[in-house]
Amino acid sequence: MLIQVCLYFYCKFLWRCLKFVMRKLTGRCELQRICYNTKPGASRTMKIETSLKDSKSKLLQTSVSVHFDAIEKTIEDIMELKKINPDINPQLGISLQACLLQIIGYRNLIADVEKLRREPYDSDNPQHEEMLLKLWKFLKPDTPLESRISKQWCEIGFQGDDPKTDFRGMGLLGLYNLQYFAERDAAAAQQVLSDSLHPKCRDITKEEISKFSKAEWEKKRMDKAIGYSFAIVGINITDLAYNLLVSGALKTHFYNIAPEAPTLSHFQQTFCYLMHEFHKFWIEEDPMDIMEFNRVREKFRKRIIKQLQNPDMALCPHFAASEGLINM
């Protein structure tokens, strides 16, 4: 343990020495070198974020958590601290502002999402009830809901006759996401719902057939495709999106697609994308039964995380709910 601590401080000392030498050689501070040598997007913003957090200056450390209204003043203070003339280096201030908007916006987005997750569904709240009934109308526009407490809710993937009990894990966040998907991309949401209720077997390639014994192939050929509960899976994918956000994994995506601060709409669009992709992944995996859900979900999670490790990655939405996304 002592050796690790010593090694940490030794490396930190070497890094500060290297930064000092680079400034003397280039005439630029680390923030300038990052902004001038790294393209806009996640690559630049994540480097700026690390540089600010690791700085020995209190001003730089706290700059990633200031209020939006204080960003311009904070940049002025940083330029003054680093002895950078804004008239000679006007692009630096613009680049730093864009990065800080994304960094602070991401922190605020976590707070907004967490607030929704912590708010329980309240059947006595007219707003909550209205959202739930809208979800039914968007998913089943041609089928009237006979009553608020009804077995019909199982038709869109809830577990019982009252959906409020299914929102306990993710609170209102699960309902917000489901309604957003059903409203903003109604055709895709209704198709995913239909497929989840009436799943179709995917085509099996010749290479896959060759891996089965004759008995296994006969069993596989006779097996029916396995569906899933649309609403319950939507709440589960909400949990996945939430954990990707809180862990910081979604920074790559948001810093590449949101030119300024990522918002709740960006998060909901990302949920739509994950729902769409998970549905395709479920069909590709062709599980033997619903008990394999956790295995399939974990495999899907690892695939998304691997994609997000690429600093140039932006999850590529291709449906109506994401038409507003901007790729930098």
Short mmCIF file of C-alpha atoms in Angstrom, two decimals:
data_model
loop_
_atom_site.label_atom_id
_atom_site.label_comp_id
_atom_site.label_asym_id
_atom_site.label_seq_id
_atom_site.Cartn_x
_atom_site.Cartn_y
_atom_site.Cartn_z
CA MET A 1 0.00 0.00 0.00
CA LEU A 2 2.82 2.41 0.94
CA ILE A 3 4.62 1.62 -2.31
CA GLN A 4 1.47 2.39 -4.31
CA VAL A 5 1.01 5.74 -2.54
CA CYS A 6 4.67 6.66 -3.14
CA LEU A 7 4.38 5.65 -6.80
CA TYR A 8 1.24 7.78 -7.19
CA PHE A 9 2.90 10.93 -5.84
CA TYR A 10 6.07 10.20 -7.84
CA CYS A 11 4.08 9.95 -11.08
CA LYS A 12 2.14 13.09 -10.19
CA PHE A 13 5.40 14.95 -9.58
CA LEU A 14 6.81 13.77 -12.91
CA TRP A 15 3.60 14.81 -14.67
CA ARG A 16 3.78 18.33 -13.21
CA CYS A 17 7.43 18.56 -14.28
CA LEU A 18 6.47 17.47 -17.80
CA LYS A 19 3.68 20.07 -17.95
CA PHE A 20 6.17 22.77 -16.86
CA VAL A 21 8.67 21.73 -19.54
CA MET A 22 5.94 21.62 -22.23
CA ARG A 23 4.78 25.11 -21.32
CA LYS A 24 8.32 26.44 -21.60
CA LEU A 25 8.87 24.71 -24.95
CA THR A 26 5.52 25.56 -26.56
CA GLY A 27 4.65 28.78 -24.78
CA ARG A 28 1.20 27.34 -24.10
CA CYS A 29 -0.47 26.00 -20.97
CA GLU A 30 -2.07 22.55 -20.93
CA LEU A 31 -5.56 23.96 -21.57
CA GLN A 32 -4.30 25.74 -24.69
CA ARG A 33 -2.52 22.65 -25.99
CA ILE A 34 -5.67 20.55 -25.56
CA CYS A 35 -7.97 23.08 -27.23
CA TYR A 36 -5.63 23.74 -30.16
CA ASN A 37 -4.50 20.16 -30.76
CA THR A 38 -7.67 18.11 -30.08
CA LYS A 39 -10.81 18.13 -32.23
CA PRO A 40 -14.13 19.23 -30.66
CA GLY A 41 -16.26 16.59 -29.00
CA ALA A 42 -15.63 13.97 -26.35
CA SER A 43 -11.86 13.78 -26.95
CA ARG A 44 -11.39 17.47 -26.18
CA THR A 45 -14.01 17.85 -23.44
CA MET A 46 -12.85 14.80 -21.46
CA LYS A 47 -9.21 15.96 -21.59
CA ILE A 48 -10.23 19.45 -20.45
CA GLU A 49 -12.32 17.94 -17.65
CA THR A 50 -9.40 15.80 -16.43
CA SER A 51 -6.98 18.73 -16.64
CA LEU A 52 -9.25 20.99 -14.60
CA LYS A 53 -9.98 18.37 -11.94
CA ASP A 54 -6.32 17.39 -11.56
CA SER A 55 -5.06 20.97 -11.35
CA LYS A 56 -3.45 22.20 -8.15
CA SER A 57 -5.39 25.46 -8.58
CA LYS A 58 -8.62 25.68 -6.59
CA LEU A 59 -10.11 27.92 -9.28
CA LEU A 60 -9.60 25.28 -11.96
CA GLN A 61 -10.80 22.44 -9.72
CA THR A 62 -14.09 24.18 -8.92
CA SER A 63 -14.68 25.44 -12.47
CA VAL A 64 -16.34 22.12 -13.41
CA SER A 65 -19.13 22.66 -10.87
CA VAL A 66 -20.02 26.34 -11.21
CA HIS A 67 -23.49 27.54 -12.22
CA PHE A 68 -24.17 28.12 -15.92
CA ASP A 69 -24.43 31.86 -15.30
CA ALA A 70 -20.90 31.90 -13.87
CA ILE A 71 -19.15 30.18 -16.78
CA GLU A 72 -18.10 33.36 -18.61
CA LYS A 73 -16.66 34.91 -15.43
CA THR A 74 -14.91 31.63 -14.60
CA ILE A 75 -13.25 31.56 -18.04
CA GLU A 76 -12.10 35.15 -17.59
CA ASP A 77 -10.57 34.21 -14.23
CA ILE A 78 -8.85 31.16 -15.76
CA MET A 79 -7.39 33.28 -18.59
CA GLU A 80 -6.14 35.81 -16.06
CA LEU A 81 -4.65 33.09 -13.84
CA LYS A 82 -2.85 31.51 -16.82
CA LYS A 83 -1.75 34.96 -18.09
CA ILE A 84 -3.46 34.42 -21.44
CA ASN A 85 -4.48 37.48 -23.45
CA PRO A 86 -8.06 36.87 -24.69
CA ASP A 87 -7.53 39.31 -27.61
CA ILE A 88 -4.62 37.24 -28.89
CA ASN A 89 -6.27 33.89 -28.06
CA PRO A 90 -10.02 34.44 -28.67
CA GLN A 91 -10.64 30.83 -29.73
CA LEU A 92 -9.48 29.49 -26.35
CA GLY A 93 -12.33 31.20 -24.49
CA ILE A 94 -14.89 29.88 -27.00
CA SER A 95 -13.52 26.33 -26.76
CA LEU A 96 -13.39 26.39 -22.96
CA GLN A 97 -16.97 27.69 -22.79
CA ALA A 98 -18.22 24.84 -25.00
CA CYS A 99 -16.39 22.27 -22.85
CA LEU A 100 -17.64 23.71 -19.56
CA LEU A 101 -21.22 23.80 -20.83
CA GLN A 102 -20.99 20.08 -21.58
CA ILE A 103 -19.21 19.17 -18.33
CA ILE A 104 -21.54 21.16 -16.07
CA GLY A 105 -24.56 20.13 -18.15
CA TYR A 106 -23.70 16.46 -17.64
CA ARG A 107 -23.53 16.97 -13.85
CA ASN A 108 -26.88 18.76 -13.89
CA LEU A 109 -28.41 16.03 -16.05
CA ILE A 110 -27.43 13.41 -13.47
CA ALA A 111 -29.21 15.51 -10.81
CA ASP A 112 -32.35 15.85 -12.97
CA VAL A 113 -32.46 12.13 -13.76
CA GLU A 114 -31.83 11.21 -10.12
CA LYS A 115 -34.69 13.46 -9.03
CA LEU A 116 -37.12 11.63 -11.33
CA ARG A 117 -35.78 8.24 -10.27
CA ARG A 118 -36.35 9.05 -6.60
CA GLU A 119 -39.90 10.31 -7.12
CA PRO A 120 -42.32 7.40 -6.62
CA TYR A 121 -45.37 6.91 -8.78
CA ASP A 122 -48.42 8.30 -6.94
CA SER A 123 -51.82 7.12 -8.12
CA ASP A 124 -53.38 10.09 -6.28
CA ASN A 125 -51.36 12.52 -8.41
CA PRO A 126 -53.41 13.57 -11.50
CA GLN A 127 -50.23 14.26 -13.50
CA HIS A 128 -48.86 10.77 -12.86
CA GLU A 129 -52.17 9.18 -13.76
CA GLU A 130 -52.45 11.25 -16.95
CA MET A 131 -48.99 10.14 -18.08
CA LEU A 132 -49.84 6.50 -17.47
CA LEU A 133 -53.10 6.70 -19.42
CA LYS A 134 -51.30 8.49 -22.26
CA LEU A 135 -48.81 5.61 -22.39
CA TRP A 136 -51.69 3.22 -23.04
CA LYS A 137 -53.19 5.50 -25.74
CA PHE A 138 -49.86 5.85 -27.55
CA LEU A 139 -49.17 2.11 -27.53
CA LYS A 140 -52.76 0.89 -28.08
CA PRO A 141 -54.47 3.72 -29.98
CA ASP A 142 -57.22 1.46 -31.33
CA THR A 143 -58.00 -0.33 -28.05
CA PRO A 144 -59.81 1.58 -25.28
CA LEU A 145 -58.74 0.87 -21.70
CA GLU A 146 -61.77 -0.56 -19.96
CA SER A 147 -60.80 0.64 -16.49
CA ARG A 148 -57.79 2.07 -14.61
CA ILE A 149 -57.32 -1.21 -12.73
CA SER A 150 -57.38 -3.83 -15.45
CA LYS A 151 -55.68 -6.98 -16.70
CA GLN A 152 -55.31 -5.12 -19.99
CA TRP A 153 -52.10 -3.55 -18.67
CA CYS A 154 -50.46 -6.94 -19.19
CA GLU A 155 -50.97 -6.40 -22.94
CA ILE A 156 -48.25 -3.71 -22.92
CA GLY A 157 -45.96 -5.63 -20.62
CA PHE A 158 -46.86 -4.75 -17.04
CA GLN A 159 -46.95 -7.55 -14.48
CA GLY A 160 -50.41 -7.07 -12.99
CA ASP A 161 -53.61 -5.08 -13.18
CA ASP A 162 -52.09 -1.92 -11.67
CA PRO A 163 -48.80 -0.68 -13.24
CA LYS A 164 -47.92 1.57 -10.28
CA THR A 165 -46.26 -1.35 -8.48
CA ASP A 166 -43.86 -1.91 -11.40
CA PHE A 167 -42.38 1.60 -11.18
CA ARG A 168 -40.88 1.10 -7.71
CA GLY A 169 -37.32 0.47 -8.92
CA MET A 170 -36.94 3.46 -11.24
CA GLY A 171 -39.72 5.72 -9.96
CA LEU A 172 -41.16 8.25 -12.41
CA LEU A 173 -38.07 7.95 -14.61
CA GLY A 174 -39.31 4.64 -16.01
CA LEU A 175 -42.70 6.12 -16.90
CA TYR A 176 -41.15 9.26 -18.41
CA ASN A 177 -38.93 7.16 -20.68
CA LEU A 178 -41.67 4.76 -21.76
CA GLN A 179 -44.05 7.59 -22.58
CA TYR A 180 -41.33 9.47 -24.47
CA PHE A 181 -40.59 6.41 -26.62
CA ALA A 182 -44.28 5.68 -27.24
CA GLU A 183 -45.06 9.30 -28.13
CA ARG A 184 -41.98 10.46 -30.04
CA ASP A 185 -41.42 7.26 -32.01
CA ALA A 186 -44.89 5.74 -31.99
CA ALA A 187 -44.44 3.49 -35.03
CA ALA A 188 -41.22 1.93 -33.72
CA ALA A 189 -42.58 1.57 -30.17
CA GLN A 190 -45.75 -0.15 -31.39
CA GLN A 191 -43.68 -2.45 -33.61
CA VAL A 192 -41.37 -3.40 -30.72
CA LEU A 193 -44.43 -4.03 -28.53
CA SER A 194 -46.01 -6.21 -31.21
CA ASP A 195 -42.78 -8.18 -31.70
CA SER A 196 -42.42 -8.67 -27.94
CA LEU A 197 -45.92 -10.20 -27.85
CA HIS A 198 -45.62 -12.19 -31.09
CA PRO A 199 -41.90 -12.90 -31.50
CA LYS A 200 -40.55 -14.32 -34.72
CA CYS A 201 -37.61 -16.71 -34.99
CA ARG A 202 -34.63 -15.19 -36.69
CA ASP A 203 -33.03 -16.90 -39.67
CA ILE A 204 -30.29 -19.34 -38.67
CA THR A 205 -27.17 -19.32 -40.82
CA LYS A 206 -25.55 -22.40 -42.32
CA GLU A 207 -22.54 -21.88 -40.04
CA GLU A 208 -24.80 -22.01 -36.98
CA ILE A 209 -26.62 -25.11 -38.26
CA SER A 210 -23.30 -26.94 -38.61
CA LYS A 211 -22.63 -26.41 -34.89
CA PHE A 212 -25.76 -28.29 -33.81
CA SER A 213 -26.09 -32.05 -33.54
CA LYS A 214 -29.06 -33.55 -35.36
CA ALA A 215 -31.07 -33.80 -32.11
CA GLU A 216 -30.19 -30.22 -31.10
CA TRP A 217 -31.13 -28.94 -34.53
CA GLU A 218 -34.51 -30.67 -34.46
CA LYS A 219 -35.20 -29.16 -31.02
CA LYS A 220 -34.06 -25.71 -32.14
CA ARG A 221 -36.15 -25.91 -35.30
CA MET A 222 -39.28 -26.72 -33.31
CA ASP A 223 -38.67 -24.10 -30.61
CA LYS A 224 -40.79 -20.96 -30.61
CA ALA A 225 -39.14 -17.57 -30.35
CA ILE A 226 -39.29 -16.09 -26.86
CA GLY A 227 -40.97 -12.74 -26.28
CA TYR A 228 -40.72 -10.43 -23.29
CA SER A 229 -42.75 -7.94 -21.26
CA PHE A 230 -42.40 -4.62 -23.08
CA ALA A 231 -43.02 -2.26 -20.14
CA ILE A 232 -40.93 -4.28 -17.66
CA VAL A 233 -38.04 -4.43 -20.12
CA GLY A 234 -38.43 -0.67 -20.69
CA ILE A 235 -38.02 -0.06 -16.95
CA ASN A 236 -35.03 -2.42 -16.95
CA ILE A 237 -33.42 -0.56 -19.88
CA THR A 238 -34.10 2.67 -17.99
CA ASP A 239 -32.00 1.22 -15.18
CA LEU A 240 -29.24 0.44 -17.70
CA ALA A 241 -29.32 3.97 -19.14
CA TYR A 242 -29.30 5.45 -15.62
CA ASN A 243 -26.23 3.44 -14.60
CA LEU A 244 -24.40 4.33 -17.81
CA LEU A 245 -25.11 7.99 -17.07
CA VAL A 246 -24.07 7.95 -13.41
CA SER A 247 -20.90 5.93 -14.10
CA GLY A 248 -19.80 8.50 -16.69
CA ALA A 249 -19.89 6.00 -19.55
CA LEU A 250 -22.36 8.17 -21.49
CA LYS A 251 -20.00 11.17 -21.47
CA THR A 252 -18.50 9.96 -24.75
CA HIS A 253 -21.91 9.90 -26.40
CA PHE A 254 -23.27 13.16 -24.97
CA TYR A 255 -20.06 15.14 -25.48
CA ASN A 256 -20.10 14.07 -29.15
CA ILE A 257 -23.76 14.78 -29.91
CA ALA A 258 -24.68 17.75 -27.68
CA PRO A 259 -22.87 20.94 -28.80
CA GLU A 260 -23.73 22.54 -25.46
CA ALA A 261 -25.28 21.11 -22.29
CA PRO A 262 -26.86 17.64 -22.55
CA THR A 263 -30.47 17.69 -21.40
CA LEU A 264 -33.16 15.29 -20.22
CA SER A 265 -34.34 15.01 -23.84
CA HIS A 266 -30.89 13.73 -24.84
CA PHE A 267 -31.14 11.10 -22.10
CA GLN A 268 -34.62 10.04 -23.23
CA GLN A 269 -33.47 9.85 -26.86
CA THR A 270 -30.63 7.62 -25.69
CA PHE A 271 -33.16 5.41 -23.90
CA CYS A 272 -35.14 5.08 -27.15
CA TYR A 273 -31.97 4.03 -28.95
CA LEU A 274 -31.15 1.45 -26.26
CA MET A 275 -34.69 0.03 -26.40
CA HIS A 276 -34.49 -0.26 -30.16
CA GLU A 277 -31.03 -1.87 -30.09
CA PHE A 278 -31.88 -4.24 -27.21
CA HIS A 279 -34.91 -5.48 -29.13
CA LYS A 280 -32.72 -6.32 -32.13
CA PHE A 281 -30.11 -7.88 -29.85
CA TRP A 282 -32.74 -10.05 -28.14
CA ILE A 283 -33.84 -11.42 -31.51
CA GLU A 284 -30.22 -12.06 -32.53
CA GLU A 285 -29.50 -13.91 -29.29
CA ASP A 286 -32.64 -16.04 -29.69
CA PRO A 287 -32.80 -17.12 -25.99
CA MET A 288 -34.30 -20.46 -25.05
CA ASP A 289 -36.59 -18.90 -22.43
CA ILE A 290 -37.22 -15.70 -20.50
CA MET A 291 -34.93 -16.93 -17.71
CA GLU A 292 -32.04 -15.97 -19.99
CA PHE A 293 -33.01 -12.30 -19.82
CA ASN A 294 -30.28 -11.33 -17.34
CA ARG A 295 -27.60 -13.06 -19.43
CA VAL A 296 -28.74 -11.31 -22.61
CA ARG A 297 -29.03 -7.94 -20.84
CA GLU A 298 -25.51 -8.24 -19.38
CA LYS A 299 -24.06 -9.16 -22.76
CA PHE A 300 -25.87 -6.17 -24.30
CA ARG A 301 -24.57 -3.87 -21.53
CA LYS A 302 -20.98 -4.95 -22.16
CA ARG A 303 -21.38 -4.32 -25.88
CA ILE A 304 -22.68 -0.77 -25.30
CA ILE A 305 -19.89 0.00 -22.81
CA LYS A 306 -17.29 -1.25 -25.28
CA GLN A 307 -18.72 1.05 -27.95
CA LEU A 308 -18.66 4.01 -25.55
CA GLN A 309 -14.97 3.47 -24.78
CA ASN A 310 -14.22 4.84 -28.24
CA PRO A 311 -13.78 8.64 -27.76
CA ASP A 312 -15.23 9.26 -31.23
CA MET A 313 -18.34 7.22 -30.48
CA ALA A 314 -21.82 8.65 -30.70
CA LEU A 315 -24.58 6.08 -30.39
CA CYS A 316 -26.13 6.39 -33.83
CA PRO A 317 -29.88 6.88 -33.52
CA HIS A 318 -31.88 6.09 -36.65
CA PHE A 319 -35.47 6.67 -35.59
CA ALA A 320 -37.88 9.58 -35.24
CA ALA A 321 -37.25 10.29 -31.55
CA SER A 322 -33.65 11.28 -32.26
CA GLU A 323 -34.04 13.64 -35.19
CA GLY A 324 -32.97 16.53 -32.96
CA LEU A 325 -29.58 15.05 -32.11
CA ILE A 326 -26.62 17.00 -33.47
CA ASN A 327 -23.35 15.25 -34.22
CA MET A 328 -20.37 17.54 -33.78
#
